[in-house]
C-alpha atoms as a printed R data frame, in Angstrom:
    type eleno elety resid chain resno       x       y       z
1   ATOM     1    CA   UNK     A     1  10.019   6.160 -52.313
2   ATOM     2    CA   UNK     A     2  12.930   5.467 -50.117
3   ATOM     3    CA   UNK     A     3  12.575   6.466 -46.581
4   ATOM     4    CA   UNK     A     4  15.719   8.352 -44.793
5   ATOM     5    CA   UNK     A     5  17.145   7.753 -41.382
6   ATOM     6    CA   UNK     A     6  15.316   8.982 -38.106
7   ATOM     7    CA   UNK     A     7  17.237  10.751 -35.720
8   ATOM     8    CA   UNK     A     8  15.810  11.678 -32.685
9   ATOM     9    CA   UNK     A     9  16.826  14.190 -30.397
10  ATOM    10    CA   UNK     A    10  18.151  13.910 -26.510
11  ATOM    11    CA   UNK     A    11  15.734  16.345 -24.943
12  ATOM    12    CA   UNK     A    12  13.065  14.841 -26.816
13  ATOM    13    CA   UNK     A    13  13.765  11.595 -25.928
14  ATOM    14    CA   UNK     A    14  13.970  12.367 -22.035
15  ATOM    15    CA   UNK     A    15  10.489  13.956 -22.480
16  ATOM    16    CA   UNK     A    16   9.071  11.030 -23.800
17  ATOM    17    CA   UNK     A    17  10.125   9.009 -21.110
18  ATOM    18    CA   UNK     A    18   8.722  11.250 -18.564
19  ATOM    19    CA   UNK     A    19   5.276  11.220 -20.538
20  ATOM    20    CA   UNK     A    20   5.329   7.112 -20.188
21  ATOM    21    CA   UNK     A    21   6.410   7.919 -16.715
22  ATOM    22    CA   UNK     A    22   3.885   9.717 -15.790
23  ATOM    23    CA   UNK     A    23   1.209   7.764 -18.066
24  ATOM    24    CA   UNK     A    24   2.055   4.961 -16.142
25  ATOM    25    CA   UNK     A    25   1.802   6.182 -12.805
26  ATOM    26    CA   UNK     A    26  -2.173   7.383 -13.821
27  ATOM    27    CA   UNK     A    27  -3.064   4.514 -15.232
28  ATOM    28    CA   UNK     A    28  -1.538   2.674 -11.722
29  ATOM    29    CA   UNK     A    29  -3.273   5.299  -9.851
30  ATOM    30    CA   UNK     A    30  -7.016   3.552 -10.641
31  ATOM    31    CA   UNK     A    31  -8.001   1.597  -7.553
32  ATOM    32    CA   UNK     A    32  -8.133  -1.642  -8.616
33  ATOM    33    CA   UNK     A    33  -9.342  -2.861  -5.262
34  ATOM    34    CA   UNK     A    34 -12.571  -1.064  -5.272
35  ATOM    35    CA   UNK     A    35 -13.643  -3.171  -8.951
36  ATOM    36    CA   UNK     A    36 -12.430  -7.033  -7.104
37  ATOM    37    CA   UNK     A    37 -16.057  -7.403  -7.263
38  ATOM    38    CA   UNK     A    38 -18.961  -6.716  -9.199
39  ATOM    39    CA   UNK     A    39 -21.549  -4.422  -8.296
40  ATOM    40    CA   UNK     A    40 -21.207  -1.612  -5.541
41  ATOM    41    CA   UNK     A    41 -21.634  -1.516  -2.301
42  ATOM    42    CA   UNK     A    42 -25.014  -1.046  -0.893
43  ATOM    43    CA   UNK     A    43 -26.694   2.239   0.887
44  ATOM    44    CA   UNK     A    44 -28.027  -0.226   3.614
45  ATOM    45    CA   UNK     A    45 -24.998  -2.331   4.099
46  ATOM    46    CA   UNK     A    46 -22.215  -1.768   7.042
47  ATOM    47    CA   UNK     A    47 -20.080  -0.102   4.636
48  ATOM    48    CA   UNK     A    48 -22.626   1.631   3.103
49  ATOM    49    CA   UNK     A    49 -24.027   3.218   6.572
50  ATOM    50    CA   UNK     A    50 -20.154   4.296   7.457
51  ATOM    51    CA   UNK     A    51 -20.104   6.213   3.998
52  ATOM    52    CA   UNK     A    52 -23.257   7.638   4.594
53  ATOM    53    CA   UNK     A    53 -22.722   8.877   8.367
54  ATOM    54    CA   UNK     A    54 -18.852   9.819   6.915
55  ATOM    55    CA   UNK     A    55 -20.142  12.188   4.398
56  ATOM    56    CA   UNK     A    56 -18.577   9.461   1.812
57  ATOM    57    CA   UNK     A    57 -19.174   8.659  -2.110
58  ATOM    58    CA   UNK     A    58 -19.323   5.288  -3.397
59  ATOM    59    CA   UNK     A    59 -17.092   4.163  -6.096
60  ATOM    60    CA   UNK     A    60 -17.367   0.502  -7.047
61  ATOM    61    CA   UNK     A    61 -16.817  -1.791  -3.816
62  ATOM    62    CA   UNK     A    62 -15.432   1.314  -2.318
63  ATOM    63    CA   UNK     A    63 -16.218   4.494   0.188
64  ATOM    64    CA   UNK     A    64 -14.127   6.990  -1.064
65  ATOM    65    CA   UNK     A    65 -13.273  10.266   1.145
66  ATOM    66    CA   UNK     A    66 -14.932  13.168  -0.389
67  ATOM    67    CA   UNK     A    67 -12.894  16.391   0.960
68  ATOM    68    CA   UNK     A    68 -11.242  18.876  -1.150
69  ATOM    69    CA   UNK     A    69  -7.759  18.308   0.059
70  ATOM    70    CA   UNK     A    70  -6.809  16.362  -2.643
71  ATOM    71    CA   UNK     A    71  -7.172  13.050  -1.211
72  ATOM    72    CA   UNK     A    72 -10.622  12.391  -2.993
73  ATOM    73    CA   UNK     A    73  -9.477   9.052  -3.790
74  ATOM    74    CA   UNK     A    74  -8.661   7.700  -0.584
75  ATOM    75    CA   UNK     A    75 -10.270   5.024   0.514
76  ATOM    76    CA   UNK     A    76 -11.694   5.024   3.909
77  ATOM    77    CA   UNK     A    77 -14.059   1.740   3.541
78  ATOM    78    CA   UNK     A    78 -14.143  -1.187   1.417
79  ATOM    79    CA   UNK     A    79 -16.995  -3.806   0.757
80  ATOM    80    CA   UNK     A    80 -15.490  -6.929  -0.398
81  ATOM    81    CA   UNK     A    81 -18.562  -9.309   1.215
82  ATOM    82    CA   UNK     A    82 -20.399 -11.745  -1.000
83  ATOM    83    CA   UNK     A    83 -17.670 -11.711  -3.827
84  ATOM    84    CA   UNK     A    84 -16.787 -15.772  -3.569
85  ATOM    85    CA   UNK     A    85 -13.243 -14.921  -2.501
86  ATOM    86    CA   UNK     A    86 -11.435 -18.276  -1.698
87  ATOM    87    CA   UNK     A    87  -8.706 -16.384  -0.968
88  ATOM    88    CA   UNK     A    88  -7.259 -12.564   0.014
89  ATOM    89    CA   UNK     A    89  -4.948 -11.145  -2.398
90  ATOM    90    CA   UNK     A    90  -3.458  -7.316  -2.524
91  ATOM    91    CA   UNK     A    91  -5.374  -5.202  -0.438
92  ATOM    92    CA   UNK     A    92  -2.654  -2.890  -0.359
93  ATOM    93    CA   UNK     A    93  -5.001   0.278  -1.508
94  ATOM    94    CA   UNK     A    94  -7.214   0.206   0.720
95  ATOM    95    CA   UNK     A    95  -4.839   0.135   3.390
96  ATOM    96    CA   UNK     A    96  -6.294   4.073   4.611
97  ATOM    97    CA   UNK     A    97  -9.351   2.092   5.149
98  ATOM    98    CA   UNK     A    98 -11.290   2.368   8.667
99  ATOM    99    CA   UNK     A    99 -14.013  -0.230   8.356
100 ATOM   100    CA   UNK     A   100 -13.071  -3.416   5.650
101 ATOM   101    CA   UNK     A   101 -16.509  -6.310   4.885
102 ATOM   102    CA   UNK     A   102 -14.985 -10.194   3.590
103 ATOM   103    CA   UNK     A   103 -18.082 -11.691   4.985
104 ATOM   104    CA   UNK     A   104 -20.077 -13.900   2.790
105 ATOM   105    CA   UNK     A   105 -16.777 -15.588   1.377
106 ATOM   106    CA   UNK     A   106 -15.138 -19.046   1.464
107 ATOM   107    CA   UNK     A   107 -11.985 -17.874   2.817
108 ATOM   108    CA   UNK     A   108 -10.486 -20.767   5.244
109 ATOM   109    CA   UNK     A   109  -7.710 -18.486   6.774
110 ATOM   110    CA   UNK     A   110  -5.936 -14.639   6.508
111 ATOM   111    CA   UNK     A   111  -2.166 -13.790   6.541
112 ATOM   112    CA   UNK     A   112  -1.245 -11.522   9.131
113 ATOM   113    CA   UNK     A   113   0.866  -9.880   6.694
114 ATOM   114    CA   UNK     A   114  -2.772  -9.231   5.032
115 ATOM   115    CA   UNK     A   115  -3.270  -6.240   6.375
116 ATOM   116    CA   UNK     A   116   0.656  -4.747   6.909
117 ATOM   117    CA   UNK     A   117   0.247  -1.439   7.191
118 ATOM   118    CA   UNK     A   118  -3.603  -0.617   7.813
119 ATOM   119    CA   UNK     A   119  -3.031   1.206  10.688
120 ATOM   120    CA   UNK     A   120  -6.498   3.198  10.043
121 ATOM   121    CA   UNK     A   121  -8.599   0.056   9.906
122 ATOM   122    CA   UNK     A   122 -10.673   0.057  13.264
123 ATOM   123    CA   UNK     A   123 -13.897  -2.154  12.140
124 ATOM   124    CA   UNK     A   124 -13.010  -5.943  10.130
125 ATOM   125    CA   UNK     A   125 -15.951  -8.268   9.302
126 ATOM   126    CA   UNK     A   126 -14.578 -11.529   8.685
127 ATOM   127    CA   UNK     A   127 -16.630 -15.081   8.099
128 ATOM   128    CA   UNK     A   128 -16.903 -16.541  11.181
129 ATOM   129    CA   UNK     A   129 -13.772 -19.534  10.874
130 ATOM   130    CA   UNK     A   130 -11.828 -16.848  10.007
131 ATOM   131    CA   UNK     A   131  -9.757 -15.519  12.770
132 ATOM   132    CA   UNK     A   132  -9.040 -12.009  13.600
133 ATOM   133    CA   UNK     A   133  -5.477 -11.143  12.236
134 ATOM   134    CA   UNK     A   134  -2.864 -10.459  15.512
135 ATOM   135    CA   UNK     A   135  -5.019 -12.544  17.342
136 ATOM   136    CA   UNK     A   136  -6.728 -11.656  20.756
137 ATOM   137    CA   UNK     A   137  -4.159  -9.107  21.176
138 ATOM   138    CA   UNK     A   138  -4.564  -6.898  18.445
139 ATOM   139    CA   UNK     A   139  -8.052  -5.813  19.130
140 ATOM   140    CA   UNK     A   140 -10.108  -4.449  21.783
141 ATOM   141    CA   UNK     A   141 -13.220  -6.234  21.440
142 ATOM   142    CA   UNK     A   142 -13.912  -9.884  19.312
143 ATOM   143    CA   UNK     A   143 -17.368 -11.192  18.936
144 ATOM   144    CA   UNK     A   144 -19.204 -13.744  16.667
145 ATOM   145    CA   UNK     A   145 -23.099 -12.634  15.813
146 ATOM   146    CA   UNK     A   146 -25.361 -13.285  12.586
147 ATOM   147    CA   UNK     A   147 -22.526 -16.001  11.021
148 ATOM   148    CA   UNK     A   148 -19.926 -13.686  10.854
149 ATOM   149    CA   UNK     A   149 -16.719 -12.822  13.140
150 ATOM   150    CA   UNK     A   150 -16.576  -8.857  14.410
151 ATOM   151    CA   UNK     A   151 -12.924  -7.264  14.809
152 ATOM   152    CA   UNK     A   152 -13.399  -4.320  16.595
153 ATOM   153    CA   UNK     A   153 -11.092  -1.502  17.698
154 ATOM   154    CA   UNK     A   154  -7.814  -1.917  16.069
155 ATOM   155    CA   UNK     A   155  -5.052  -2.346  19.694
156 ATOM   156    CA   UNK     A   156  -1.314  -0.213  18.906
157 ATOM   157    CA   UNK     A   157   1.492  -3.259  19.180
158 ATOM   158    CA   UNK     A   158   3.870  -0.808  20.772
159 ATOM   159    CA   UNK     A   159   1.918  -0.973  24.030
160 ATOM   160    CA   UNK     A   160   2.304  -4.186  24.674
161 ATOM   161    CA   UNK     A   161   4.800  -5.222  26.867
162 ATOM   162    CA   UNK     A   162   5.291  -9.447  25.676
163 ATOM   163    CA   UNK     A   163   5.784  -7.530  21.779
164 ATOM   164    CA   UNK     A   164   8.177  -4.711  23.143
165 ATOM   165    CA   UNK     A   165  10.838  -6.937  25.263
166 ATOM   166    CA   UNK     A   166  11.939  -8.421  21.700
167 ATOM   167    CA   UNK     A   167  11.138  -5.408  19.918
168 ATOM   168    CA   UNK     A   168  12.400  -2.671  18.590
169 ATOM   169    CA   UNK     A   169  16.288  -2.278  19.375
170 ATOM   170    CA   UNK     A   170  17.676   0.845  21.487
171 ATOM   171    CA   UNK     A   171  17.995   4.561  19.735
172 ATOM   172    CA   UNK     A   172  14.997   3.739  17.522
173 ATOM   173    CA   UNK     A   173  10.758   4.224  18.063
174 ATOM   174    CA   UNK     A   174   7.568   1.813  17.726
175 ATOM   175    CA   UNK     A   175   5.358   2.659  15.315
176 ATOM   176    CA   UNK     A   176   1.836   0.633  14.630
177 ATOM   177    CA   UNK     A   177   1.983  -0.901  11.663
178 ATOM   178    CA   UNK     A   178  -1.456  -2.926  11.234
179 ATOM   179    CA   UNK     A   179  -3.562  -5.383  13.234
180 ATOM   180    CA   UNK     A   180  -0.608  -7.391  15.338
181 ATOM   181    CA   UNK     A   181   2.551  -5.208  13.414
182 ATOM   182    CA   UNK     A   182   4.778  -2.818  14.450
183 ATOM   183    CA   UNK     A   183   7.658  -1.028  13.158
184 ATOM   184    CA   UNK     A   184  10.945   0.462  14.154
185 ATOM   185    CA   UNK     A   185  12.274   3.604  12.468
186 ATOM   186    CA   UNK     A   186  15.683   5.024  14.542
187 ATOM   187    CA   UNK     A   187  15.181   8.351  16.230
188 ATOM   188    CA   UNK     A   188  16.425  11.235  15.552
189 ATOM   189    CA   UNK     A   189  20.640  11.341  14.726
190 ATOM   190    CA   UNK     A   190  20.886   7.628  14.475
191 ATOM   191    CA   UNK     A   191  20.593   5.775  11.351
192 ATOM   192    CA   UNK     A   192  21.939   2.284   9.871
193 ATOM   193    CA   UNK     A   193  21.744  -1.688  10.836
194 ATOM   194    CA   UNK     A   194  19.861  -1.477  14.488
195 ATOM   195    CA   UNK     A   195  20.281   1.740  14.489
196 ATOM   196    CA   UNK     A   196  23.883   2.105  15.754
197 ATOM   197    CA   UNK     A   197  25.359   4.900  13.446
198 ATOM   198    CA   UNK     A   198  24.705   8.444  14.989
199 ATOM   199    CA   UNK     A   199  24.432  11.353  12.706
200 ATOM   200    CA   UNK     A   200  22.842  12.068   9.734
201 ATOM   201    CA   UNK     A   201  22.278   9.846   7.012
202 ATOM   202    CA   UNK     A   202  25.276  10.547   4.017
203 ATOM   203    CA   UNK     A   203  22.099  10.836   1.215
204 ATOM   204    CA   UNK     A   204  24.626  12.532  -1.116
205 ATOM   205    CA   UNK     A   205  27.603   9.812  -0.625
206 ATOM   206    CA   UNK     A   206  24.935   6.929  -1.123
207 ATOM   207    CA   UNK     A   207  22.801   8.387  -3.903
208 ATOM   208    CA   UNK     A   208  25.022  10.678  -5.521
209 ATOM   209    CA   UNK     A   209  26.966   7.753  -7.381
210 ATOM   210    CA   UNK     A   210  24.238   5.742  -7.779
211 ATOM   211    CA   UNK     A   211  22.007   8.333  -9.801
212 ATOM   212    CA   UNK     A   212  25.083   9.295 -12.187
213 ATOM   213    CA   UNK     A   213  26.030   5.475 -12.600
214 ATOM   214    CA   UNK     A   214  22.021   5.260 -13.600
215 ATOM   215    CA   UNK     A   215  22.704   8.588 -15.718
216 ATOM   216    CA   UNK     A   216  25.703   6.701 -17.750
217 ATOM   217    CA   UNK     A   217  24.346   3.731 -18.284
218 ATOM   218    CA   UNK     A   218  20.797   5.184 -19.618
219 ATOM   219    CA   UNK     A   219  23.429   6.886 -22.366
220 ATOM   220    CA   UNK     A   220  25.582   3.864 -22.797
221 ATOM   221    CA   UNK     A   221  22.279   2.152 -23.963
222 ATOM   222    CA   UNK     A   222  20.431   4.793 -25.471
223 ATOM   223    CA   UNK     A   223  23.265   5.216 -27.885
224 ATOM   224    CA   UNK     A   224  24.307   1.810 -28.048
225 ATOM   225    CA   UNK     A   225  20.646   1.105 -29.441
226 ATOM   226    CA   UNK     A   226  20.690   4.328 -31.467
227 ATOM   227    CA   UNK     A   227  23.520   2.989 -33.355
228 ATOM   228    CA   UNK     A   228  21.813  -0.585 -34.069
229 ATOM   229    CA   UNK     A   229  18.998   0.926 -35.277
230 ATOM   230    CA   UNK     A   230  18.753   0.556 -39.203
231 ATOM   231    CA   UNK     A   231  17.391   2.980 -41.447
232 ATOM   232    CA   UNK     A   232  13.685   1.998 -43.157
């Protein structure tokens, strides 16, 4: 039997790449952070007592918020302690967290740029040669007890003054941006490089070419391929 041509249509073609769109962006949306580990975290741990007293659930190394406004899989703590991690990679998930547990690891040292973005994280258990990331300055209280280091109290950047005087330029705000990070977003009417264009931002002038060059060239190859392809 000899097989004919297949010729697929447009509109079905655009659906199917919005199905492996969107089947990609599920699969992405499993938090990979909470399963860095084996096991789960523990009813009696420090993480575990913050879920409990948080009205929490437990999911893997993870305390996940249990409300009903569709943010069931935030994470508000994560349990990382005893896992032999010689090092900390992405943490980037868990950056809603409040309270985060490394202890019990052989981690020499921690990045700053760790935790870029955590603004929620208030409570950090570290092992004790591990410093607190942003130093000193970044939290309200430090303290060393039962072979572990305590960062406590999570201090906003944009009120200190030795950050500020090299800061953020004029016509723009501080925002925190994690334990010893801040960021600068212009205000309101001001956009570009420092912040120096007033107005609004031209989103159609910038983006308007750009999405029909990225319409054209989509076609280019999408025909360009349909043409190669050879019939069975």
């Amino acid at each position: 039997m000899k097989a004919g041509s297949c010729q697929l249509n447009p509109a079905l073609i655009i659906v199917l790449v919005f199905k492996l769109c969107f089947y990609g962006v599920s699969n992405s949306s499993e938090l990979q952070v909470c399963k860095l580990c084996n096991g789960t975290v523990l009813s009696n741990s420090t993480v575990g007592l913050f879920c409990s007293s948080s009205a929490g659930r437990i999911g893997g190394r993870c305390c996940l918020n249990n409300g009903t406004s569709g943010d069931t899989d935030r994470i508000t703590g994560l349990d990382l302690s005893n896992c032999s991690l010689a090092q900390v990679g992405n943490l980037q998930e868990a950056s809603t967290a409040t309270i985060i547990d490394l202890s019990l690891n052989p981690i020499d040292n921690i990045s700053d740029f760790s935790f870029q973005g955590f603004i929620e994280l208030d409570y950090l258990i570290l092992p004790v040669k591990v410093l607190c990331p942003g130093g000193a300055i970044s939290w309200k209280k430090i303290e060393e007890k039962k072979g572990n280091r305590f960062c406590e109290g999570q201090n906003s950047m944009c009120n200190q003054t030795r950050q500020m005087s090299t800061g953020c330029p004029e016509n723009s705000q501080c925002a925190p941006f994690g334990p010893g990070l801040f960021e600068c977003s212009c205000a309101d009417n001001y956009h570009g490089y420092k912040c120096l264009r007033e107005g609004e931002f031209p989103v159609l002038q910038v983006f308007g070419p750009l999405s029909a060059s990225t319409v054209v060239i989509s076609f280019v190859l999408w025909f360009t391929q349909r043409r190669m392809a050879k019939p069975l």
